[in-house]
Amino acid sequence: MATLDDIRAVAARLPGSDERATTGGAAWFVRSRLFAWECHPWPSMPDAVRALCAAELIVGAKVADRLDALALVEMEPEIFLRTTTPWGEPKVAFRMAAIDGEHLAELVTEAWRVQAPKYLQREFDAVG
């Protein structure tokens, strides 16, 4: 089962990334732009999603566009949630208990890329 420490390890390798405590839990930013966050059962969520967020660790991550989010949900519905809240689109939310470490690292890195400025992306790509 993946943990928030696994996200911390991935984020630590991403230039300009920092973790902040928010009212919703842990969140990761690159140059003040949110790219991944711990989901909590907000009243604005559909009931089934709110219940799931209350029962297990769910993480949200930015994606390039809505089609990417829909594709992830369609390919792996046991990992990815159909919806959380209408804010912060495009994004995807996923069950940490169901995701493997490699897939988690890919999602967090791609979420960072969506939000990171080009110069940080080039820095990351140069290291490698």
XYZ file of C-alpha atoms in Angstrom:
128
model
C 0.000 0.000 0.000
C 1.370 3.411 -0.980
C 1.658 6.102 1.699
C 2.103 9.847 1.886
C 5.776 9.157 2.576
C 5.995 7.585 -0.885
C 4.656 10.822 -2.385
C 7.124 12.791 -0.265
C 9.993 10.712 -1.657
C 8.922 11.339 -5.254
C 8.274 15.049 -4.663
C 11.683 15.468 -3.010
C 13.305 14.619 -6.366
C 11.278 17.217 -8.277
C 12.916 20.670 -8.570
C 11.020 23.478 -6.871
C 8.636 21.096 -5.116
C 7.567 21.750 -1.558
C 5.077 20.220 0.837
C 2.645 22.307 2.850
C 0.092 21.475 5.483
C -3.348 22.695 4.405
C -6.801 22.485 5.968
C -7.326 19.376 3.831
C -4.052 17.695 4.822
C -0.712 17.396 3.051
C -0.317 19.132 -0.305
C 2.557 19.492 -2.759
C 3.304 22.619 -4.760
C 5.767 23.743 -7.381
C 6.320 27.497 -7.391
C 3.044 27.985 -5.465
C 1.060 25.864 -7.939
C -0.691 22.832 -6.447
C 0.088 19.505 -8.124
C -0.879 16.787 -5.603
C -2.889 16.742 -2.384
C -4.435 14.559 0.257
C -8.230 14.390 -0.195
C -10.605 14.726 2.724
C -14.378 14.138 2.800
C -15.649 17.624 1.976
C -19.417 18.286 2.023
C -19.291 19.241 -1.674
C -18.293 15.697 -2.682
C -20.837 13.131 -3.829
C -21.904 10.916 -0.890
C -20.185 7.758 -2.141
C -16.885 9.581 -2.729
C -17.116 11.335 0.645
C -17.598 7.959 2.356
C -14.589 6.514 0.530
C -12.413 9.512 1.468
C -13.440 9.048 5.097
C -12.569 5.341 5.000
C -9.193 5.348 3.233
C -6.386 7.544 1.956
C -7.281 9.249 -1.319
C -4.904 11.576 -3.165
C -5.674 14.065 -5.908
C -3.296 15.072 -8.684
C -3.378 17.509 -11.567
C -3.512 16.083 -15.096
C -2.886 17.696 -18.464
C -6.549 17.737 -19.463
C -9.947 16.257 -18.688
C -9.473 13.528 -21.306
C -6.384 12.252 -19.454
C -8.420 12.015 -16.254
C -11.254 10.177 -17.999
C -8.825 7.754 -19.634
C -7.255 6.863 -16.277
C -10.686 6.261 -14.724
C -11.785 4.105 -17.647
C -8.578 2.035 -17.713
C -8.338 1.440 -13.952
C -11.646 2.133 -12.160
C -10.477 0.183 -9.108
C -7.764 2.821 -8.551
C -9.207 6.093 -9.893
C -12.363 7.815 -8.663
C -14.926 9.145 -11.103
C -15.217 12.526 -9.367
C -14.436 14.411 -6.168
C -15.295 18.125 -6.294
C -15.826 20.446 -9.247
C -12.868 22.634 -8.243
C -9.342 22.416 -9.539
C -10.046 20.670 -12.831
C -8.432 18.970 -14.622
C -7.498 16.497 -11.932
C -7.796 12.871 -10.944
C -8.193 11.270 -7.515
C -6.914 7.820 -6.693
C -6.942 5.226 -3.928
C -3.523 4.917 -2.330
C -4.320 1.371 -1.158
C -4.791 0.254 -4.760
C -1.858 1.911 -6.517
C 1.646 0.519 -6.882
C 4.773 2.569 -6.260
C 5.814 2.871 -9.891
C 2.407 4.130 -11.013
C 2.290 6.530 -8.062
C 5.691 7.971 -8.992
C 4.547 8.430 -12.599
C 1.316 10.204 -11.560
C 3.051 12.551 -9.128
C 5.804 13.362 -11.616
C 3.316 14.049 -14.412
C 1.193 16.203 -12.071
C 4.331 18.176 -11.254
C 5.060 18.591 -14.993
C 1.558 19.996 -15.561
C 2.236 22.760 -13.034
C 6.013 23.291 -13.216
C 7.541 26.087 -15.272
C 9.500 24.988 -18.340
C 12.882 25.848 -16.807
C 12.249 23.442 -13.899
C 11.104 20.743 -16.305
C 14.329 21.183 -18.279
C 16.337 20.994 -15.047
C 14.598 17.755 -14.082
C 15.039 16.234 -17.549
C 18.750 17.116 -17.592
C 19.344 15.235 -14.331
C 17.397 12.402 -15.408
